[in-house]
Structure formats: structure tokens, C-alpha cells
Short mmCIF file of C-alpha atoms in Angstrom, two decimals:
data_model
loop_
_atom_site.label_atom_id
_atom_site.label_comp_id
_atom_site.label_asym_id
_atom_site.label_seq_id
_atom_site.Cartn_x
_atom_site.Cartn_y
_atom_site.Cartn_z
CA UNK G 198 -11.75 -9.01 -14.74
CA UNK G 199 -10.12 -10.77 -11.79
CA UNK G 200 -7.89 -7.77 -11.08
CA UNK G 201 -4.80 -8.72 -9.03
CA UNK G 202 -4.67 -12.29 -7.73
CA UNK G 203 -2.04 -14.01 -5.52
CA UNK G 204 -1.11 -17.67 -4.93
CA UNK G 205 -1.14 -19.07 -2.47
CA UNK G 206 -3.37 -17.44 0.14
CA UNK G 207 -1.54 -19.11 3.17
CA UNK G 208 1.71 -21.04 3.55
CA UNK G 209 3.67 -22.33 6.48
CA UNK G 210 7.46 -22.87 5.74
CA UNK G 211 10.22 -24.29 7.92
CA UNK G 212 13.39 -22.22 8.27
CA UNK G 213 15.68 -22.67 5.29
CA UNK G 214 12.88 -23.90 2.90
CA UNK G 215 12.32 -21.95 -0.26
CA UNK G 216 9.16 -20.78 -2.00
CA UNK G 217 7.78 -18.57 -4.81
CA UNK G 218 4.77 -16.32 -4.49
CA UNK G 219 2.94 -15.74 -7.68
CA UNK G 220 1.09 -12.54 -8.51
CA UNK G 221 -1.05 -12.04 -11.75
CA UNK G 222 -2.97 -9.01 -13.07
CA UNK G 223 -5.22 -8.71 -15.94
CA UNK G 224 -5.55 -5.05 -16.30
CA UNK G 225 -2.45 -4.62 -18.59
CA UNK G 226 -0.62 -2.53 -15.99
CA UNK G 227 2.98 -1.77 -16.64
CA UNK G 228 3.98 -1.45 -13.03
CA UNK G 229 3.96 -4.20 -10.42
CA UNK G 230 4.98 -4.23 -6.73
CA UNK G 231 5.58 -6.57 -3.79
CA UNK G 232 4.93 -5.38 -0.35
CA UNK G 233 5.17 -6.89 3.17
CA UNK G 234 3.11 -5.78 5.91
CA UNK G 235 3.95 -6.42 9.57
CA UNK G 236 1.83 -5.24 12.65
CA UNK G 237 2.56 -1.58 13.40
CA UNK G 238 4.90 -1.32 10.34
CA UNK G 239 2.55 -0.41 7.43
CA UNK G 240 3.32 -1.43 3.98
CA UNK G 241 7.02 -1.75 3.06
CA UNK G 242 8.12 -2.04 -0.51
CA UNK G 243 10.28 -5.08 -1.24
CA UNK G 244 10.85 -5.06 -5.05
CA UNK G 245 8.94 -3.62 -7.85
CA UNK G 246 8.98 -3.72 -11.69
CA UNK G 247 8.34 -0.90 -14.29
CA UNK G 248 7.88 -3.31 -17.19
CA UNK G 249 8.39 -6.68 -18.47
CA UNK G 250 11.88 -7.95 -17.89
CA UNK G 251 12.83 -5.23 -15.33
CA UNK G 252 13.03 -5.29 -11.62
CA UNK G 253 14.18 -2.78 -8.93
CA UNK G 254 14.77 -2.90 -5.23
CA UNK G 255 12.55 -1.19 -2.72
CA UNK G 256 12.99 -0.45 0.95
CA UNK G 257 13.51 -4.10 2.33
CA UNK G 258 14.96 -6.28 -0.61
CA UNK G 259 17.32 -8.48 1.41
CA UNK G 260 16.29 -12.09 1.41
CA UNK G 261 13.96 -11.83 -1.58
CA UNK G 262 14.23 -12.11 -5.39
CA UNK G 263 11.80 -11.34 -8.12
CA UNK G 264 11.22 -11.93 -11.68
CA UNK G 265 8.96 -10.33 -14.24
CA UNK G 266 9.17 -12.52 -17.46
CA UNK G 267 5.75 -11.78 -18.58
CA UNK G 268 3.84 -8.42 -18.28
CA UNK G 269 1.10 -10.03 -16.35
CA UNK G 270 3.01 -11.92 -13.74
CA UNK G 271 5.43 -10.89 -10.98
CA UNK G 272 7.05 -13.55 -8.89
CA UNK G 273 8.50 -13.20 -5.35
CA UNK G 274 11.02 -15.79 -4.29
CA UNK G 275 12.37 -16.64 -0.92
CA UNK G 276 15.50 -18.73 -1.46
CA UNK G 277 16.14 -19.55 2.34
CA UNK G 278 13.16 -18.60 4.49
CA UNK G 279 13.72 -17.12 7.92
CA UNK G 280 11.40 -16.49 10.86
CA UNK G 281 11.86 -12.66 10.27
CA UNK G 282 10.11 -13.17 6.84
CA UNK G 283 6.81 -14.20 8.63
CA UNK G 284 4.39 -11.56 7.31
CA UNK G 285 1.54 -10.78 5.03
CA UNK G 286 2.62 -10.19 1.42
CA UNK G 287 0.79 -8.05 -0.96
CA UNK G 288 1.21 -7.63 -4.58
CA UNK G 289 -0.05 -4.47 -6.39
CA UNK G 290 -0.05 -3.07 -9.88
CA UNK G 291 -0.59 0.26 -11.62
CA UNK G 292 -0.60 2.13 -14.96
CA UNK G 293 2.77 3.84 -15.60
CA UNK G 294 1.28 7.23 -15.46
CA UNK G 295 -0.52 6.79 -12.31
CA UNK G 296 1.62 4.82 -9.86
CA UNK G 297 -0.03 6.74 -7.16
CA UNK G 298 -3.18 4.48 -7.70
CA UNK G 299 -2.16 0.90 -7.15
CA UNK G 300 -4.54 -2.12 -7.19
CA UNK G 301 -3.75 -4.65 -4.45
CA UNK G 302 -4.13 -8.37 -4.58
CA UNK G 303 -5.91 -10.16 -1.49
CA UNK G 304 -2.51 -11.13 0.04
CA UNK G 305 -0.59 -14.05 1.06
CA UNK G 306 -0.11 -14.87 4.83
CA UNK G 307 3.25 -16.60 5.27
CA UNK G 308 4.48 -18.15 8.52
CA UNK G 309 8.00 -19.29 8.84
CA UNK G 310 8.77 -21.60 11.80
CA UNK K 226 15.51 9.03 2.60
CA UNK K 227 11.75 9.22 3.18
CA UNK K 228 9.62 9.20 6.18
CA UNK K 229 6.04 9.80 6.95
CA UNK K 230 4.16 10.37 10.24
CA UNK K 231 0.65 9.92 11.06
CA UNK K 232 -1.22 9.10 14.33
CA UNK K 233 -1.49 5.60 15.23
CA UNK K 234 -5.07 5.56 16.34
CA UNK K 235 -8.10 7.81 16.10
CA UNK K 236 -11.61 7.29 17.49
CA UNK K 237 -14.85 8.90 16.80
CA UNK K 238 -18.63 8.43 16.77
CA UNK K 239 -21.04 7.75 13.89
CA UNK K 240 -22.07 10.92 12.12
CA UNK K 241 -18.91 12.87 13.27
CA UNK K 242 -16.06 14.26 11.25
CA UNK K 243 -12.54 13.12 11.67
CA UNK K 244 -9.22 14.37 10.25
CA UNK K 245 -6.10 12.12 9.83
CA UNK K 246 -2.94 14.07 9.49
CA UNK K 247 0.13 13.07 7.57
CA UNK K 248 3.45 14.91 7.54
CA UNK K 249 6.28 13.78 5.36
CA UNK K 250 10.06 14.05 4.59
CA UNK K 251 11.14 12.99 1.19
CA UNK K 252 13.96 13.62 -1.20
CA UNK K 253 11.66 13.38 -4.25
CA UNK K 254 7.89 14.16 -4.16
CA UNK K 255 5.14 13.80 -6.77
CA UNK K 256 2.07 13.66 -4.63
CA UNK K 257 0.29 12.16 -1.67
CA UNK K 258 -1.98 9.18 -1.84
CA UNK K 259 -4.52 7.83 0.73
CA UNK K 260 -5.44 4.19 1.08
CA UNK K 261 -8.01 2.30 3.29
CA UNK K 262 -7.60 -1.14 4.69
CA UNK K 263 -10.24 -3.16 6.55
CA UNK K 264 -8.97 -5.89 8.95
CA UNK K 265 -7.96 -8.96 6.98
CA UNK K 266 -8.40 -7.15 3.74
CA UNK K 267 -6.27 -5.61 1.00
CA UNK K 268 -5.45 -1.92 0.78
CA UNK K 269 -7.81 0.23 -1.65
CA UNK K 270 -7.10 3.51 -3.09
CA UNK K 271 -8.92 6.45 -1.83
CA UNK K 272 -7.53 9.64 -3.13
CA UNK K 273 -4.57 11.48 -4.53
CA UNK K 274 -3.14 14.99 -4.28
CA UNK K 275 -0.55 16.01 -6.87
CA UNK K 276 -1.12 19.72 -6.21
CA UNK K 277 -1.66 21.89 -3.29
CA UNK K 278 -5.42 22.05 -2.25
CA UNK K 279 -8.46 20.07 -1.45
CA UNK K 280 -9.71 17.10 -3.32
CA UNK K 281 -13.22 15.97 -2.58
CA UNK K 282 -14.66 12.56 -3.15
CA UNK K 283 -18.19 11.96 -1.62
CA UNK K 284 -17.77 11.99 2.12
CA UNK K 285 -13.94 11.91 1.85
CA UNK K 286 -11.61 14.86 1.20
CA UNK K 287 -7.89 15.03 1.10
CA UNK K 288 -5.67 18.04 1.34
CA UNK K 289 -2.13 18.70 0.59
CA UNK K 290 0.39 21.62 1.37
CA UNK K 291 3.66 21.15 -0.34
CA UNK K 292 5.22 23.91 1.46
CA UNK K 293 4.48 22.47 4.81
CA UNK K 294 5.03 18.86 3.80
CA UNK K 295 1.60 18.19 5.21
CA UNK K 296 -1.58 16.62 4.24
CA UNK K 297 -4.68 15.27 5.71
CA UNK K 298 -7.63 12.96 5.06
CA UNK K 299 -11.01 14.24 6.13
CA UNK K 300 -13.96 11.74 6.67
CA UNK K 301 -17.32 13.26 7.05
CA UNK K 302 -20.75 11.71 8.29
CA UNK K 303 -18.78 8.85 9.64
CA UNK K 304 -20.34 5.26 9.39
CA UNK K 305 -19.45 2.10 11.22
CA UNK K 306 -18.06 0.83 7.95
CA UNK K 307 -15.35 3.47 7.95
CA UNK K 308 -13.77 1.67 10.78
CA UNK K 309 -10.44 0.66 9.15
CA UNK K 310 -6.71 1.55 8.85
CA UNK K 311 -5.89 4.58 6.77
CA UNK K 312 -2.46 5.06 5.15
CA UNK K 313 -0.85 8.09 3.50
CA UNK K 314 1.75 7.40 0.90
CA UNK K 315 4.29 9.52 -0.83
CA UNK K 316 5.10 8.93 -4.48
CA UNK K 317 7.98 9.57 -6.70
CA UNK K 318 7.96 8.84 -10.34
CA UNK K 319 7.32 4.97 -10.13
CA UNK K 320 6.61 3.90 -6.58
CA UNK K 321 4.99 4.63 -3.28
CA UNK K 322 6.35 4.79 0.27
CA UNK K 323 3.66 4.21 2.89
CA UNK K 324 3.10 5.55 6.40
CA UNK K 325 2.60 3.19 9.31
CA UNK K 326 -1.21 3.78 9.16
CA UNK K 327 -3.91 5.24 11.45
CA UNK K 328 -6.48 2.92 12.78
CA UNK K 329 -9.91 4.58 12.95
CA UNK K 330 -12.51 3.20 15.19
CA UNK K 331 -16.05 4.38 14.76
CA UNK K 332 -18.43 3.90 17.73
CA UNK K 333 -22.20 3.95 17.59
#
């Protein structure tokens, strides 16, 4: 099993450009999450999904959109990137009855210039 | 809202014991989780306390007191490989809110 995978691993964007980060999991987890991690800020929840076709806002959702069309995939979109969105983005997944135990992907390092 | 407090940095020597504390304020609470993250890596799950008391997993133990809104992670017989950041996280029914992390440096 690959676990949780993220694509791409690195990306540099110019301000105003758009992009989509892809997260895939092969553990049949119901729940999926997107976090961003900045120095000294810990992990902050952007959006999450409790099942196929559902999404919900986390702590810092502004400037991001998500979609969960298939159970195994969770996409994070930046419609118009800003320098403040420079960060490391982590995707995670969990079973519905144990959201306290999340499995994380390797992360995507995004730089917006 | 929800907030968590944990020390920003802790140092210790190999073989020692270190305790990382976490206090929280939350409107809904289902338990306290701990995660480890090495530099450049992804967070990995360490332990979970859904009830008051001590949970032990090898060299690591975690404690929760709901009445005090307080928990801690105890690392025994420290090894160099334990140098990492440690995050506490409070959970409600379907998500976690993470603290800002404690960086543990283990010296020989």
C-alpha cells in the first residue's frame, strides 16, 4: 500500500496563477484533510471531507477550494495564488471512527513569488 | 474557539526523561492526540487519550486530565532519533486542531 500520496512535491507559482494539489489514499479512509504548515504556526486545517461528495471549512479556508469527487482523492485548489499562501501543504486521511489517528502524506512545498 | 499551548522548545540528553505539556481550551472535546514530526518529514501519530489517565506505548506515554484541560507526553530513555517536533492536537467528532509544536533536541 502506498498510503497517502501527494502531487506535486514542489511547485513555484507567480502571484495570480492557479494550481491544484492532488491527494490520494489507498486505505479506504472516509475522512480526508488538507493542512498548511508555516514556521512556528503548527498545522492549520484548511478544509476537510467526511465522505465522497462532502467538504467542510477548517480554520483557514479563505483563498482555497476543495473537491472530493472520489473517495480516494481530495483536491485542493488555489484559484489566484498569493505570496501569503507560500507554505508546506499536507494531506491526511483517517477512518471515520478514529479521526484522532490521521495518516499524512509527504507534503507539497509551494512557493508563491 | 479552540486553543492549545505547549512549550516551543525542550532540550535533554540521551537516556534522560522529558515531559512535554499541553493545555487546551476547546468548546468540544473528544480526546487528545500526539504526533511526531522530524525535520522535512510528515507528522506521524504517536498516541491518543480519550479518557483520563495514562496510556503507554513503549518508551512513550501520554496522560490526560479532562478536569484540568491538560495533558502531557512523556518520553523515556531518550535517543538521538527522538529529536523532532511534537504536536498535541484536540479532537472533536471529525477533525483535529493542532498546537504549534514543541521542538525537542536530544544531545549526546
